[in-house]
Amino acid sequence: MAELLLDSSIRFWVFIPIVVITFFVGILRHYAAILTTGEKTVDKQQLADSQALIRSRILRENGKYIPKEV
């Protein structure tokens, strides 16, 4: 069976353009997804409630380490 000989410049004309095109298509898809999704608006009261729940959970988990004199 004959050996397969490849031109050494094939990586410059085939592989590198495929990598570059794939990279830029990924970037375009990322920004297209950002543009198509709507901006999420958060109500101030809802944000305050969620932060209060997070603070209460942290206090409940770590309250045993707080001295009673404080």
PDB file of C-alpha atoms in Angstrom:
ATOM      1  CA  MET A   1       0.000   0.000   0.000  1.00  0.00           C
ATOM      2  CA  ALA A   2       1.338   3.452  -0.875  1.00  0.00           C
ATOM      3  CA  GLU A   3       2.174   5.985   1.801  1.00  0.00           C
ATOM      4  CA  LEU A   4      -0.042   8.987   2.122  1.00  0.00           C
ATOM      5  CA  LEU A   5       1.921  12.192   1.667  1.00  0.00           C
ATOM      6  CA  LEU A   6       0.444  15.425   2.956  1.00  0.00           C
ATOM      7  CA  ASP A   7       1.597  18.883   2.145  1.00  0.00           C
ATOM      8  CA  SER A   8       3.210  20.547   5.165  1.00  0.00           C
ATOM      9  CA  SER A   9       1.262  23.744   4.567  1.00  0.00           C
ATOM     10  CA  ILE A  10      -2.080  21.963   4.969  1.00  0.00           C
ATOM     11  CA  ARG A  11      -2.332  23.108   8.575  1.00  0.00           C
ATOM     12  CA  PHE A  12      -2.096  26.737   7.451  1.00  0.00           C
ATOM     13  CA  TRP A  13      -4.775  26.388   4.787  1.00  0.00           C
ATOM     14  CA  VAL A  14      -7.150  23.939   6.504  1.00  0.00           C
ATOM     15  CA  PHE A  15      -6.660  23.487  10.242  1.00  0.00           C
ATOM     16  CA  ILE A  16      -5.972  27.084  11.343  1.00  0.00           C
ATOM     17  CA  PRO A  17      -8.901  28.590   9.361  1.00  0.00           C
ATOM     18  CA  ILE A  18     -11.251  25.971  10.819  1.00  0.00           C
ATOM     19  CA  VAL A  19     -10.092  26.827  14.349  1.00  0.00           C
ATOM     20  CA  VAL A  20     -10.398  30.585  13.750  1.00  0.00           C
ATOM     21  CA  ILE A  21     -13.846  30.279  12.165  1.00  0.00           C
ATOM     22  CA  THR A  22     -15.058  28.049  15.000  1.00  0.00           C
ATOM     23  CA  PHE A  23     -13.773  30.550  17.565  1.00  0.00           C
ATOM     24  CA  PHE A  24     -15.499  33.515  15.927  1.00  0.00           C
ATOM     25  CA  VAL A  25     -18.746  31.598  15.435  1.00  0.00           C
ATOM     26  CA  GLY A  26     -18.698  30.820  19.160  1.00  0.00           C
ATOM     27  CA  ILE A  27     -18.228  34.503  19.961  1.00  0.00           C
ATOM     28  CA  LEU A  28     -21.065  35.467  17.600  1.00  0.00           C
ATOM     29  CA  ARG A  29     -23.368  32.871  19.163  1.00  0.00           C
ATOM     30  CA  HIS A  30     -22.546  34.190  22.633  1.00  0.00           C
ATOM     31  CA  TYR A  31     -23.407  37.789  21.753  1.00  0.00           C
ATOM     32  CA  ALA A  32     -26.486  36.738  19.775  1.00  0.00           C
ATOM     33  CA  ALA A  33     -27.743  34.907  22.852  1.00  0.00           C
ATOM     34  CA  ILE A  34     -27.114  37.994  24.980  1.00  0.00           C
ATOM     35  CA  LEU A  35     -28.997  40.216  22.522  1.00  0.00           C
ATOM     36  CA  THR A  36     -31.984  37.895  22.197  1.00  0.00           C
ATOM     37  CA  THR A  37     -32.563  37.388  25.910  1.00  0.00           C
ATOM     38  CA  GLY A  38     -34.540  40.101  27.592  1.00  0.00           C
ATOM     39  CA  GLU A  39     -33.110  42.176  30.376  1.00  0.00           C
ATOM     40  CA  LYS A  40     -34.148  40.775  33.720  1.00  0.00           C
ATOM     41  CA  THR A  41     -35.692  43.372  35.995  1.00  0.00           C
ATOM     42  CA  VAL A  42     -35.740  42.637  39.696  1.00  0.00           C
ATOM     43  CA  ASP A  43     -38.172  44.271  42.077  1.00  0.00           C
ATOM     44  CA  LYS A  44     -36.449  46.031  44.986  1.00  0.00           C
ATOM     45  CA  GLN A  45     -38.712  44.351  47.518  1.00  0.00           C
ATOM     46  CA  GLN A  46     -38.016  40.915  46.061  1.00  0.00           C
ATOM     47  CA  LEU A  47     -34.268  41.606  46.138  1.00  0.00           C
ATOM     48  CA  ALA A  48     -34.430  42.782  49.757  1.00  0.00           C
ATOM     49  CA  ASP A  49     -36.433  39.693  50.748  1.00  0.00           C
ATOM     50  CA  SER A  50     -33.995  37.304  49.076  1.00  0.00           C
ATOM     51  CA  GLN A  51     -31.007  39.012  50.690  1.00  0.00           C
ATOM     52  CA  ALA A  52     -32.722  38.855  54.092  1.00  0.00           C
ATOM     53  CA  LEU A  53     -33.305  35.127  53.600  1.00  0.00           C
ATOM     54  CA  ILE A  54     -29.645  34.615  52.716  1.00  0.00           C
ATOM     55  CA  ARG A  55     -28.494  36.585  55.768  1.00  0.00           C
ATOM     56  CA  SER A  56     -30.860  34.656  58.051  1.00  0.00           C
ATOM     57  CA  ARG A  57     -29.611  31.327  56.659  1.00  0.00           C
ATOM     58  CA  ILE A  58     -25.994  32.343  57.266  1.00  0.00           C
ATOM     59  CA  LEU A  59     -26.836  33.511  60.804  1.00  0.00           C
ATOM     60  CA  ARG A  60     -28.699  30.257  61.498  1.00  0.00           C
ATOM     61  CA  GLU A  61     -25.772  28.159  60.263  1.00  0.00           C
ATOM     62  CA  ASN A  62     -23.042  30.146  62.029  1.00  0.00           C
ATOM     63  CA  GLY A  63     -24.938  31.437  65.070  1.00  0.00           C
ATOM     64  CA  LYS A  64     -23.386  28.855  67.378  1.00  0.00           C
ATOM     65  CA  TYR A  65     -19.999  30.531  66.927  1.00  0.00           C
ATOM     66  CA  ILE A  66     -21.207  33.976  68.063  1.00  0.00           C
ATOM     67  CA  PRO A  67     -20.611  34.545  71.795  1.00  0.00           C
ATOM     68  CA  LYS A  68     -23.711  35.327  73.889  1.00  0.00           C
ATOM     69  CA  GLU A  69     -22.138  38.515  75.300  1.00  0.00           C
ATOM     70  CA  VAL A  70     -22.352  40.234  71.922  1.00  0.00           C
TER      71      VAL A  70
END
